[in-house]
Coordinates of C-alpha atoms and ligand atoms in Angstrom, one line a residue:
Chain A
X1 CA 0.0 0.0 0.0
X2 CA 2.8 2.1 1.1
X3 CA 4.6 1.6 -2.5
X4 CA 1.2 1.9 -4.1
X5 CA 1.0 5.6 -2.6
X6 CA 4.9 6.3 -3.6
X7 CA 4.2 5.0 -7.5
X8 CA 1.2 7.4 -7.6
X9 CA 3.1 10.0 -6.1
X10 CA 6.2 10.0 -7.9
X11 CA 4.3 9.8 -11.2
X12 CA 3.0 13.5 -10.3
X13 CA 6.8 14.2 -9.6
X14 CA 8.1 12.8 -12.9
X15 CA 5.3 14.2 -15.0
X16 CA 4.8 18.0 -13.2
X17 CA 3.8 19.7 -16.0
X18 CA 1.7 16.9 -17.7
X19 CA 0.1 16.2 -14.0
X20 CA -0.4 20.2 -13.5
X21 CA -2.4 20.0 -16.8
X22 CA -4.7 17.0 -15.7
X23 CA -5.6 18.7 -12.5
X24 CA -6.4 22.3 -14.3
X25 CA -8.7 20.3 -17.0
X26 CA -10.0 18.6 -14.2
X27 CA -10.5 21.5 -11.7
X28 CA -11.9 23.9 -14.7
X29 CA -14.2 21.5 -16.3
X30 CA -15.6 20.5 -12.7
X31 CA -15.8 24.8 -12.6
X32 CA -17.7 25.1 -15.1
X33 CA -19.8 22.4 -13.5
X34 CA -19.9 24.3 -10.5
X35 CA -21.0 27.7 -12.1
X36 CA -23.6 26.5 -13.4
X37 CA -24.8 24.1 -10.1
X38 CA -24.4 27.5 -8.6
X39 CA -26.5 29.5 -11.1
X40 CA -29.2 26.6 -10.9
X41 CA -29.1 26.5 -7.4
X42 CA -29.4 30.5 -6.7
X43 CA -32.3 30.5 -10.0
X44 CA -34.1 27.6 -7.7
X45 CA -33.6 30.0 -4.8
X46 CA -34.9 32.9 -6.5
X47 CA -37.6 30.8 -7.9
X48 CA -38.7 29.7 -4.4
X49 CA -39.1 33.0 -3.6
X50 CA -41.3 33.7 -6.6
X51 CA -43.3 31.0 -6.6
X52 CA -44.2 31.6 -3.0
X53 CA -45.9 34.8 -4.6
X54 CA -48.3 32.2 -6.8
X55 CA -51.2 32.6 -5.7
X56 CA -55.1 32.0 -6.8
X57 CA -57.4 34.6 -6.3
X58 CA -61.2 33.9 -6.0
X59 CA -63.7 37.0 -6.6
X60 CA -66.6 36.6 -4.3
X61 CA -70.0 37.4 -5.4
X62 CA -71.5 40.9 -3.7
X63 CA -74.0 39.7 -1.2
X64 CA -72.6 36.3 -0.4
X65 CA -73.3 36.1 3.4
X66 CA -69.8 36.0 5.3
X67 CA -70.5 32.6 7.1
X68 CA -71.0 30.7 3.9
X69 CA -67.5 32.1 2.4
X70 CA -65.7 31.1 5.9
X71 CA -67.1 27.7 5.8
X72 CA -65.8 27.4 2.3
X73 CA -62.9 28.4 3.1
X74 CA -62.0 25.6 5.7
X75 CA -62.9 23.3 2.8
X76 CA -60.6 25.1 1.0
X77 CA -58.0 25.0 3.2
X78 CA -58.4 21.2 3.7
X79 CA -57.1 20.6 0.0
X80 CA -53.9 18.4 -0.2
X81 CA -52.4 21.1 -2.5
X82 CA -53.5 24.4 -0.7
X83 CA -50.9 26.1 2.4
X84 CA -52.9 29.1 3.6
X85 CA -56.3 30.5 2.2
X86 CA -57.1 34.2 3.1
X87 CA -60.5 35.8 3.2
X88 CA -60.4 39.5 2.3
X89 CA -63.5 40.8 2.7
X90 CA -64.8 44.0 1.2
X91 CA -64.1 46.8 3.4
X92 CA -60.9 45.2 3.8
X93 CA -60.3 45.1 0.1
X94 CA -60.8 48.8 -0.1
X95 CA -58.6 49.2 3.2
X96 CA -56.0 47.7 1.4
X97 CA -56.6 49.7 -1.9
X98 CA -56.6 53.3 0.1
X99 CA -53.2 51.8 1.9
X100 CA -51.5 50.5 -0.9
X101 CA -52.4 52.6 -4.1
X102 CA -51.4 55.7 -2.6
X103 CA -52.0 58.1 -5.7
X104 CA -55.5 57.3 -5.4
X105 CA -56.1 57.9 -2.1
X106 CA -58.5 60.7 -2.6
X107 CA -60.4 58.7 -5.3
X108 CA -61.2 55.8 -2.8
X109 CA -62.2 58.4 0.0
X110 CA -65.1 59.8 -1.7
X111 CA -66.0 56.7 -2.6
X112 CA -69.7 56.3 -1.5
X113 CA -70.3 52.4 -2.6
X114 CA -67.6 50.3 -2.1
X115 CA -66.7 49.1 -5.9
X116 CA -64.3 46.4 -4.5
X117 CA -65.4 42.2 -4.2
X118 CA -64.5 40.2 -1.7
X119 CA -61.9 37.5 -2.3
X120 CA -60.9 34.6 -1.0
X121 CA -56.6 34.4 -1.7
X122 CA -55.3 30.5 -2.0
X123 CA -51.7 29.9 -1.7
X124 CA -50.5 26.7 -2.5
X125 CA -47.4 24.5 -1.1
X126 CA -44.0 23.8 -1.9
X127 CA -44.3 21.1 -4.6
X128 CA -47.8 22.3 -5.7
X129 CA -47.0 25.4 -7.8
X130 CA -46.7 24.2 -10.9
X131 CA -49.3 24.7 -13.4
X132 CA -51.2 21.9 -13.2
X133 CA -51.9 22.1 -9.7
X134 CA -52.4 25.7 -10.2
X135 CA -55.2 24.8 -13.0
X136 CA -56.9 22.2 -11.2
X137 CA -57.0 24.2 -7.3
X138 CA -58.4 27.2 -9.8
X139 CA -60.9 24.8 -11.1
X140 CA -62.5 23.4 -7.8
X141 CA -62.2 26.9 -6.6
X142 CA -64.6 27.9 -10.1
X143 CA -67.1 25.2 -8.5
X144 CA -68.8 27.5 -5.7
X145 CA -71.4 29.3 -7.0
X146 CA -70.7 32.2 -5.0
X147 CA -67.5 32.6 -6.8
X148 CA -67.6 35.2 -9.4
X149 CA -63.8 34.8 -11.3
X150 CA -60.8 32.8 -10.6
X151 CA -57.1 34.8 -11.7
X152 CA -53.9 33.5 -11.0
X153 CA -51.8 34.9 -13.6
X154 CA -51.8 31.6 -15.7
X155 CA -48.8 32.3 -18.5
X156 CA -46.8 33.5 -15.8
X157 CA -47.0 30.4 -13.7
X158 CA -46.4 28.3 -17.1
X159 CA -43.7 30.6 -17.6
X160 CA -42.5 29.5 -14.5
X161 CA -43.0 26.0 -15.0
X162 CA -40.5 26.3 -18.3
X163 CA -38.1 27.9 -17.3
X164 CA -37.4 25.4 -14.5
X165 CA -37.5 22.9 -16.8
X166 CA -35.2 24.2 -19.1
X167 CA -32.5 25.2 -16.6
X168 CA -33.0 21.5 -15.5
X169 CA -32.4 20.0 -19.0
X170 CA -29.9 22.5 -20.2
X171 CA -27.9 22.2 -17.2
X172 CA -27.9 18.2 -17.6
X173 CA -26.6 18.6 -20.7
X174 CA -23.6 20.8 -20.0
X175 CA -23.2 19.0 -17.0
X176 CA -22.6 15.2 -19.0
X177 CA -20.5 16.8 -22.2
X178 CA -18.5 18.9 -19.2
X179 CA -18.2 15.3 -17.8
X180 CA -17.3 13.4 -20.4
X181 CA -15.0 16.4 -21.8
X182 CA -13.0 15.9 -18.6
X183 CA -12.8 12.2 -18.8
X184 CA -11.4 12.5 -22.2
X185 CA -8.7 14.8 -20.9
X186 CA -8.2 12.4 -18.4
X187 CA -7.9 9.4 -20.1
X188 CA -5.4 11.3 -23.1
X189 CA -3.4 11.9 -19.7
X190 CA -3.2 8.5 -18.6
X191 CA -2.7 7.0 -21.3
X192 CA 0.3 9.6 -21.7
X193 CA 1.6 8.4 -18.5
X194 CA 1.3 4.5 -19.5
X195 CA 3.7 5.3 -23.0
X196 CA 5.9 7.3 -20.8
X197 CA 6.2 4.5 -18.4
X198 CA 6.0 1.6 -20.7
X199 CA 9.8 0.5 -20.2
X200 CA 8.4 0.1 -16.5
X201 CA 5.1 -1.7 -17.0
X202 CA 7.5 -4.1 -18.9
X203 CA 9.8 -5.1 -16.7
X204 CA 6.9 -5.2 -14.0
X205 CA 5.2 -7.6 -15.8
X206 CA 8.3 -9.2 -16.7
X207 CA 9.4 -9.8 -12.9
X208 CA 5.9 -10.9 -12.3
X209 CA 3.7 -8.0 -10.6
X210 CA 0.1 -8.6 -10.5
X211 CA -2.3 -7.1 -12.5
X212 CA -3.5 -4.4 -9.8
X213 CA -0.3 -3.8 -9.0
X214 CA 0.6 -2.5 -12.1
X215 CA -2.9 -0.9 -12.4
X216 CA -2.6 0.2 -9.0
X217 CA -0.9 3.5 -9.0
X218 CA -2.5 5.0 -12.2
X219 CA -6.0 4.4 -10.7
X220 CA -4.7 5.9 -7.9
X221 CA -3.1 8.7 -9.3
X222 CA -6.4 9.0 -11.4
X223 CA -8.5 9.9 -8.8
X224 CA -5.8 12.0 -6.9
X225 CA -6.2 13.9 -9.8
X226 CA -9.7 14.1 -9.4
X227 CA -10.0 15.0 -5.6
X228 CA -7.2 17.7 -6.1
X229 CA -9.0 18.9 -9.1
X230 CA -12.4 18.9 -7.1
X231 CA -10.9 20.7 -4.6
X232 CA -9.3 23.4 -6.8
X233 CA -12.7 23.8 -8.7
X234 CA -14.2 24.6 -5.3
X235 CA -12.0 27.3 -4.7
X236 CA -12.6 28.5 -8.3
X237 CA -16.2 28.5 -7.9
X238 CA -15.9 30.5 -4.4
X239 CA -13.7 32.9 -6.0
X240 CA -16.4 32.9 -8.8
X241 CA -19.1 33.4 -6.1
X242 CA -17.3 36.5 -4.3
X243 CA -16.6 38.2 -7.2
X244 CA -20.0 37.9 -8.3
X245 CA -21.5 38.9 -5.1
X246 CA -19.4 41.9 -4.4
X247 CA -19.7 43.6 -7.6
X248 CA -23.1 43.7 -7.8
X249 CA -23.0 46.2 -4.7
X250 CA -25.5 44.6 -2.8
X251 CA -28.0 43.8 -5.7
X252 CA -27.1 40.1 -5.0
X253 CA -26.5 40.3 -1.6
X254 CA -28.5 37.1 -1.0
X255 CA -26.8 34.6 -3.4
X256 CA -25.9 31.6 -1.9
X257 CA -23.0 29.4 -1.9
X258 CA -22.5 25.3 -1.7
X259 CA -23.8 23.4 1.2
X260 CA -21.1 21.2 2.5
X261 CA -23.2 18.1 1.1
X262 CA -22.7 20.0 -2.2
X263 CA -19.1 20.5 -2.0
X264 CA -18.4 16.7 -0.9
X265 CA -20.4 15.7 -4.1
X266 CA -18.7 18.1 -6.3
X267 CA -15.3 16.5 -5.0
X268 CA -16.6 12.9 -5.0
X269 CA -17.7 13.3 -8.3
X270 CA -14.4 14.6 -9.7
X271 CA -12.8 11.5 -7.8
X272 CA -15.2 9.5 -9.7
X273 CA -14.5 11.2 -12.9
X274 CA -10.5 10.2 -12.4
X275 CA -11.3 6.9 -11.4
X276 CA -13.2 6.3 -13.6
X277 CA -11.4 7.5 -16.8
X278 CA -8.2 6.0 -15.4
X279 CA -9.9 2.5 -15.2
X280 CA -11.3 3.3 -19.0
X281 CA -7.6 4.1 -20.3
X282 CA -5.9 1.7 -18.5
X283 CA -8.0 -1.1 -19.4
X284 CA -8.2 -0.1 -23.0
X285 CA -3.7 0.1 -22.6
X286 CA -3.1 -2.7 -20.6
X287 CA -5.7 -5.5 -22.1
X288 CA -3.4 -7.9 -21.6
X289 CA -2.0 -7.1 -19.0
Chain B
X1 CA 11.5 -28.2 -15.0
X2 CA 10.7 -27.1 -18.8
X3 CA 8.7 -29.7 -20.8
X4 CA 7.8 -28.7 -24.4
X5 CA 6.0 -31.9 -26.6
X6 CA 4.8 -31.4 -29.8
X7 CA 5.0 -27.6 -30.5
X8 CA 3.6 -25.1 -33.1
X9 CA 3.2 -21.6 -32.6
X10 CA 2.1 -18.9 -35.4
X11 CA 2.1 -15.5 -34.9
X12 CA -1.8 -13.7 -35.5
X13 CA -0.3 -12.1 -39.0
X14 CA 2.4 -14.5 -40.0
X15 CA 3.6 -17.9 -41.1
X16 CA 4.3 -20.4 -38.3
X17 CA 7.1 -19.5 -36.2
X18 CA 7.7 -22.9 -34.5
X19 CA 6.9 -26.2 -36.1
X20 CA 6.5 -29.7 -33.6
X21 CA 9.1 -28.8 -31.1
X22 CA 9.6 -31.1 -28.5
X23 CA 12.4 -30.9 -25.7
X24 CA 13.2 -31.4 -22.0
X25 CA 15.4 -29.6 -19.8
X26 CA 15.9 -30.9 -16.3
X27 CA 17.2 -29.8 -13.0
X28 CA 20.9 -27.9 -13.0
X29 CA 21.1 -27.9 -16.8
X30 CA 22.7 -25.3 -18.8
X31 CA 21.1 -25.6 -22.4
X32 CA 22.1 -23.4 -25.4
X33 CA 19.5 -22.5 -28.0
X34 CA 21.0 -21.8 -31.3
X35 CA 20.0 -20.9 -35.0
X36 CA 20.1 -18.1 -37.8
X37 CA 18.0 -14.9 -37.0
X38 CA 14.4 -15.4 -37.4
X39 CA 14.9 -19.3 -36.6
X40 CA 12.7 -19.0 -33.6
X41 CA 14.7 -18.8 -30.7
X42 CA 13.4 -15.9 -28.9
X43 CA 9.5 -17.7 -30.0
X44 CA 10.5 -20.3 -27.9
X45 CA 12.0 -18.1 -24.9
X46 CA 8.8 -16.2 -25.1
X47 CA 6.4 -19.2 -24.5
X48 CA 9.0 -20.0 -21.1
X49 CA 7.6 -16.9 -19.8
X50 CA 4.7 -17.1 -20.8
X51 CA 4.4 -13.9 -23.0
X52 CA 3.2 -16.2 -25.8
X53 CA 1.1 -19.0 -25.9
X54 CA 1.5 -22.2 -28.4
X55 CA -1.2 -22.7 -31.0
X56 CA -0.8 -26.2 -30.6
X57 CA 1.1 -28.9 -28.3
X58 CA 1.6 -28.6 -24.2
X59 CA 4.4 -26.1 -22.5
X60 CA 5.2 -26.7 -18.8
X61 CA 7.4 -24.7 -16.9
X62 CA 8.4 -25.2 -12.9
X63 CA 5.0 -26.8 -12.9
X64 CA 2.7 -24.7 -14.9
X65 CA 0.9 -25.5 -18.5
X66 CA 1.1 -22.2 -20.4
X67 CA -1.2 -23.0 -22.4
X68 CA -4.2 -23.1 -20.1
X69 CA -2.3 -20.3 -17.4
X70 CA -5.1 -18.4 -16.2
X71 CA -4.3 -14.5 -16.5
X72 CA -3.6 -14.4 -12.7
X73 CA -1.2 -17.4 -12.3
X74 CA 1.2 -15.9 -14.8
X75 CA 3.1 -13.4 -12.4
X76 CA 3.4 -16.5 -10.3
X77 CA 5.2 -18.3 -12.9
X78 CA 7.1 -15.6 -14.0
X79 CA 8.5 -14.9 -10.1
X80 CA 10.2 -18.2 -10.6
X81 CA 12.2 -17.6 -13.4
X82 CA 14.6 -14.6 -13.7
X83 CA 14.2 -13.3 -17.9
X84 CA 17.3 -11.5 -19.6
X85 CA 17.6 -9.9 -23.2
X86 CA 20.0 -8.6 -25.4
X87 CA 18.8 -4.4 -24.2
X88 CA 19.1 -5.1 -20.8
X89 CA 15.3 -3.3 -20.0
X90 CA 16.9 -1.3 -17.1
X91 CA 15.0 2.1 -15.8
X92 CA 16.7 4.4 -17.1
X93 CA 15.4 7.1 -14.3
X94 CA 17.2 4.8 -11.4
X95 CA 20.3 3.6 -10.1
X96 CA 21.4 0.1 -10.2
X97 CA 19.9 -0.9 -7.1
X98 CA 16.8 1.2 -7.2
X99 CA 16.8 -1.3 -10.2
X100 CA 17.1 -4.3 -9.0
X101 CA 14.8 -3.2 -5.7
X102 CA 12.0 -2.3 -8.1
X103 CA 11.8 -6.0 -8.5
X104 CA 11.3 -7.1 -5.3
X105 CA 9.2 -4.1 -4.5
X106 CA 6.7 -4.9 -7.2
X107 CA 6.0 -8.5 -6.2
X108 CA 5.4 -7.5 -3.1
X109 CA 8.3 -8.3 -1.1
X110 CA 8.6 -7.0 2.6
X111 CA 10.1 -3.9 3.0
X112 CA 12.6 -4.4 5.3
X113 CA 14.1 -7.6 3.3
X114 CA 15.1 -5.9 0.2
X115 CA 17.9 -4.0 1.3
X116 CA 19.9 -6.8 2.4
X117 CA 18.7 -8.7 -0.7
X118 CA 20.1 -6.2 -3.2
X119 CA 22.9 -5.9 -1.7
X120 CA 23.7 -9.6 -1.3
X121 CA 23.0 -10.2 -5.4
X122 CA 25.2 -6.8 -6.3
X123 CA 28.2 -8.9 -4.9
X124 CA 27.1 -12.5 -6.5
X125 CA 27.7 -10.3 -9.7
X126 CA 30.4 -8.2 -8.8
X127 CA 29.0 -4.7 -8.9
X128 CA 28.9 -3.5 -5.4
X129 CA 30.7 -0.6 -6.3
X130 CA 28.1 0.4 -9.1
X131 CA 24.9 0.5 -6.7
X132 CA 24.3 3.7 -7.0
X133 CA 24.8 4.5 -10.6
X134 CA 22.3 4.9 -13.6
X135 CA 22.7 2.9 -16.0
X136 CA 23.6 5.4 -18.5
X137 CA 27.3 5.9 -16.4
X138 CA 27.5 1.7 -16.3
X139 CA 29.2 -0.1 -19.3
X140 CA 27.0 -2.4 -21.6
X141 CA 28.4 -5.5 -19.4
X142 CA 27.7 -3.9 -16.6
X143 CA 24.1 -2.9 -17.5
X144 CA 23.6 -6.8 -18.5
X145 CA 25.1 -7.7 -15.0
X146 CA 22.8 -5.6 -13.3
X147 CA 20.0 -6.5 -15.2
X148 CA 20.6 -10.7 -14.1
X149 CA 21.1 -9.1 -10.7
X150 CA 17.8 -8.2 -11.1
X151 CA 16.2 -11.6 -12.7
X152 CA 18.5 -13.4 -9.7
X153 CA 16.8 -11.4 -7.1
X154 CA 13.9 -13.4 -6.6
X155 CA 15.6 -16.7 -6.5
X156 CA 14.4 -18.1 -9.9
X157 CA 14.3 -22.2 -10.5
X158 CA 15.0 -21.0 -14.3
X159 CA 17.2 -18.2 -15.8
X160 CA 16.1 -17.6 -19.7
X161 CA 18.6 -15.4 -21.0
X162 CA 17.8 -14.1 -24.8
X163 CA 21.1 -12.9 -26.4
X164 CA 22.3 -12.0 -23.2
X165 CA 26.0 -11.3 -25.0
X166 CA 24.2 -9.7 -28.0
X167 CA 25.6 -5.9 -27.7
X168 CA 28.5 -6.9 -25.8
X169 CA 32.2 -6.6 -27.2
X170 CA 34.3 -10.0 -26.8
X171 CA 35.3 -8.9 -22.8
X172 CA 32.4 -7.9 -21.4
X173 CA 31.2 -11.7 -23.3
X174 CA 33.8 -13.4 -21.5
X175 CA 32.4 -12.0 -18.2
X176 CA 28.9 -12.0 -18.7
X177 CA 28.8 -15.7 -19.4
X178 CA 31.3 -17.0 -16.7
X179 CA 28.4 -15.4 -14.6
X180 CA 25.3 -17.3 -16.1
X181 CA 27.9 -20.3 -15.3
X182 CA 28.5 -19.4 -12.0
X183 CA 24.6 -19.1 -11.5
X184 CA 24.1 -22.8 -13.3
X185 CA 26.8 -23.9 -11.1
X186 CA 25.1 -22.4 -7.7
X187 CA 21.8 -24.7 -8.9
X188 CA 19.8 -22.9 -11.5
X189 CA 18.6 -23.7 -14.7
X190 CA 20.1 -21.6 -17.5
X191 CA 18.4 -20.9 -20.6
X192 CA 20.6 -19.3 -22.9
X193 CA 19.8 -18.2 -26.6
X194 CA 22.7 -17.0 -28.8
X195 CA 24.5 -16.7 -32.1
X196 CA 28.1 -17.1 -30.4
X197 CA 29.7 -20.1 -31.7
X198 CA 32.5 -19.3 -30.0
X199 CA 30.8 -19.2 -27.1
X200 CA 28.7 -22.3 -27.5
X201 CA 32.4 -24.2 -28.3
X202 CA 33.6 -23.2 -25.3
X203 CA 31.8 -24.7 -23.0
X204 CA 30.6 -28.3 -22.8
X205 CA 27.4 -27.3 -22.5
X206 CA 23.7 -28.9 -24.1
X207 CA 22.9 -27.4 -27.3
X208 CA 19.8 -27.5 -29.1
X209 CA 19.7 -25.9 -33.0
X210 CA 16.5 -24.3 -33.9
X211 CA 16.3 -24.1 -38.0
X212 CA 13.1 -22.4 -39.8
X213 CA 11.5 -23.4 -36.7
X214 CA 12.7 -26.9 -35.9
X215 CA 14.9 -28.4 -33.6
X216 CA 17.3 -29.7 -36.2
X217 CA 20.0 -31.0 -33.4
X218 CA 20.0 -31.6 -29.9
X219 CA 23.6 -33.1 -28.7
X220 CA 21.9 -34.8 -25.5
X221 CA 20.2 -36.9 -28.1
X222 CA 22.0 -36.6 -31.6
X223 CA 25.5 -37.4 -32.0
X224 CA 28.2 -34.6 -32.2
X225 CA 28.7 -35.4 -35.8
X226 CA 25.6 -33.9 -36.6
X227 CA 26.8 -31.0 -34.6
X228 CA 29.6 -29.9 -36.6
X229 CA 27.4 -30.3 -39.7
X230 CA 24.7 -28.1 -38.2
X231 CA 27.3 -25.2 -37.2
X232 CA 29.0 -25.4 -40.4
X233 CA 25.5 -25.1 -42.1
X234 CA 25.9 -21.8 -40.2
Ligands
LIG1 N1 5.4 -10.6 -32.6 C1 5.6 -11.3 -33.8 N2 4.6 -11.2 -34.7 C2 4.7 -11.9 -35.9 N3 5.7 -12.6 -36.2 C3 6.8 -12.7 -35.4 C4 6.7 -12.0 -34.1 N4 7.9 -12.3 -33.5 C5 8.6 -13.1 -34.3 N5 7.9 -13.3 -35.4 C6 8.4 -14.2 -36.5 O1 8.6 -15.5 -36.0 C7 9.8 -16.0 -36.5 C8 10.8 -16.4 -35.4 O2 11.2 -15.2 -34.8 P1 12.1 -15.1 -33.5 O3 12.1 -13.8 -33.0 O4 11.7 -16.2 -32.6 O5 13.5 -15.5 -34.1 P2 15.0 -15.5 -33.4 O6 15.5 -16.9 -33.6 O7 14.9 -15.0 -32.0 O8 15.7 -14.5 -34.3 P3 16.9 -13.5 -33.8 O9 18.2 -14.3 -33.7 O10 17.0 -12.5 -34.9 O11 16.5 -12.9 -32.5 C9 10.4 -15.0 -37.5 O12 10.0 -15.4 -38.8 C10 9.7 -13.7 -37.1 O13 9.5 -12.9 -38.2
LIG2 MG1 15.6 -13.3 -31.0

């Protein structure tokens, strides 16, 4: 085991530069990786936050007696889908109008009939705001007769809905040809190494190593290569992250960084990459080994 | 401790390399493989050690058939025998007993053995004062000693040496060879493939003559006659 670590070790001594280049292909595709996990992961943060907003608004008939819109409402509020339901009666509607449209203040004092329905204001849980669930909580809610009009803003939450999507497909995408970009590089390295140390692997084979002992130290040094271009990426992306943050003067004061579970995955995975591209070009090199 | 009976080997792309060889080589012998260049003598070396199979016939070495060797037995064959060419195969990026070490450390050897090993085979081939020199500041006979320092480490049963004398002027020959005696002398099997009549003259030795693929002579079982007609056919 100890020699196993040595081989590995030397082989970064023998092949500095060649090594150097391995890690930095490894560490920047991994970066790029990581820009864009952090880009999907502040647009799913944003999103939250947006999405919490969704919300279903039903326009109460004038005249409805308050009890029967309250009883509704716990049946409302009893749906799988729905989080909070909020009764806004009239006068409150109008409250809220003189308090929040402030330019028309004076219009809504003279007021002598209150022009304003009541509504009843849905808002749905995490997990239910896409737009089906939007469409079908909109269409139960169209089932009261009291209900005048159902809005939520329907494009916008389809809109939504898309853009997820697409951030999730595209960044799949990038994130397998990144992948197997880097295992390329990685595998060009390796097999790099194995010519350079052919002489070696000879006369190991010819003194009658086993087969993972010769394979040994390049799957090692493999995923050395990975973990050290993991790491590096990390500090890439952080770099990426500050540089980000603090230039935007406070506009994107709330982006968010890697959780540690994230940052162990990103190295893990660039371990497996190594690994795994060093078992790909070794076994394709050393067949018969 | 070598057994071949009946053996043909062809190469993937060529025309048959070896055609019905049969020979035996027991304990302590010293045997000479001779022939013209492309007669098949490093074909047959190559099946000892198992870097080639046969196509047809049975190969057994210190026990082994290398015909049916499963992937995994062969390093355990090929720790028994000690293997030799003409190029020496040292690293290039060592010194002679980082060499000869890398041998032991690569089988697995313990640690704290392999100092005392090297050292002990540097002096059973004379070159205790070359330990710590590459091979590039070593003469050619002292890059081929080294290098059987290194095939002798691991106590083989067998030495196969392939042209062992090959790039060698007529001295460092001389001294090369009264080594591989030495080490048939001490109890191993030698192996030795060559062109060097001389050589082969010298010493009253077992020679088999390998022609287009054939044994042709073998003085432990043909009579020397035959022997003189086979080298003058040289
Ligand atoms: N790897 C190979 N692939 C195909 N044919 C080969 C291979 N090695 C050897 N041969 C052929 O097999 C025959 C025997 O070759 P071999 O190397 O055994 O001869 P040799 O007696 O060792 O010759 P030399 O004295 O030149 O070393 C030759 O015709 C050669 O061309
Ligand atoms: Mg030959």
């Amino acid at each position: 085991m100890r020699l196993l670590t040595r081989e590995a070790v030397l082989a970064f001594r023998r092949a500095p530069l060649l090594s150097a280049l391995s890690v930095t292909t490894i560490a920047f595709s991994l970066f790029t990786l990581g820009l864009f996990g952090l880009v999907a992961l502040n647009l799913r943060e944003a999103l939250r936050g947006i999405e919490e907003r969704v919300e279903i608004v039903a326009f109460v008939l004038h005249g409805t007696p308050a009890e029967t819109v309250t009883l509704a409402t716990q049946d409302i509020a009893a749906f799988p889908e729905v989080q909070r339901v909020n009764y806004v009666s009239e006068d409150e509607a109008l409250e809220r109008a003189r308090r929040e449209l402030v330019e028309f203040r004076d219009a809504y004092r003279d007021l002598q009939v209150n022009p304003l329905p009541a509504s009843i204001e849905v808002r749905l849980r995490e997990g239910h705001r896409d737009a089906g669930s939007v469409e079908r909580v909109a269409e139960r809610l169209r089932g009261f007769d009291f209900v005048e009009d159902v809005r939520f803003g329907r494009e916008w939450v389809q809109k939504l809905d898309h853009l997820r999507n697409i951030t999730g497909v595209v960044g799949g995408a990038i994130g397998l040809a990144f992948a197997a970009v880097a295992m390329v590089i990685i595998g060009v390295t390796i097999r790099i190494t194995l010519l350079q140390r052919a002489r070696e692997i000879a006369v190991m084979r010819l003194v009658g190593a086993t087969k993972w002992f010769i394979r040994g130290p390049f799957l090692l040094e493999g995923a050395l290569k990975g973990l050290f271009g993991g790491a590096l990426s990390l500090l890439l992306c952080y770099g990426g992250y500050l540089l980000f943050r603090d230039s935007s003067e406070g506009t994107l004061a709330g982006l968010v960084f890697f959780t540690p579970a994230h940052m162990l995955l990103i190295v893990v995975f660039g371990v497996l990459l190594g690994l795994g591209a060093s078992v790909l070009s070794v076994g394709r090199q050393l067949r018969n080994v | 401790m070598i057994r071949l009976t009946h053996v043909d080997k062809s190469y993937p792309n060529g025309a048959p390399a070896l055609k019905d060889v049969s020979f035996r080589v027991r304990k302590g012998e010293f045997v000479f493989l001779t022939g013209h260049s492309g007669a098949g003598k490093s074909t047959i070396m190559r099946l000892l050690f198992a870097e080639q199979r046969p196509t047809h016939g049975e190969v057994r070495v210190s026990g082994y058939d290398v015909g049916t060797l499963k992937p995994r037995d062969v390093p355990r064959l090929r720790r028994r025998l000690g293997v030799v060419f003409q190029d020496f195969r040292l690293l290039e990026d060592r010194t002679a007993s980082e060499n000869i070490a890398f041998a032991l450390e690569v089988t697995g050897a313990r640690p704290d053995t392999i100092g005392a090993r090297v050292i002990r085979v540097l002096a059973q081939v004379g070159l205790t004062a070359k330990a710590r020199a590459y091979p590039r500041e070593m003469s050619g006979g002292e890059q081929q000693r080294i290098a059987i320092a290194r095939a002798l480490v691991n106590d083989p049963a067998i030495l196969l040496a392939d042209e062992p004398t090959g790039n060698l002027d007529e001295r460092a020959t001389r001294g090369v060879f009264q080594l591989l005696r030495d080490i048939n002398a001490a109890g191993t099997v030698v192996v030795m493939a060559t062109h060097d009549l001389d050589l082969v003259r010298q010493a009253p030795y077992r020679t088999i003559e390998v022609r287009e693929g054939a044994i042709v002579y073998d003085s432990a079982t043909d009579d020397p006659a035959s022997a003189g007609a086979a080298a003058e056919a040289e």
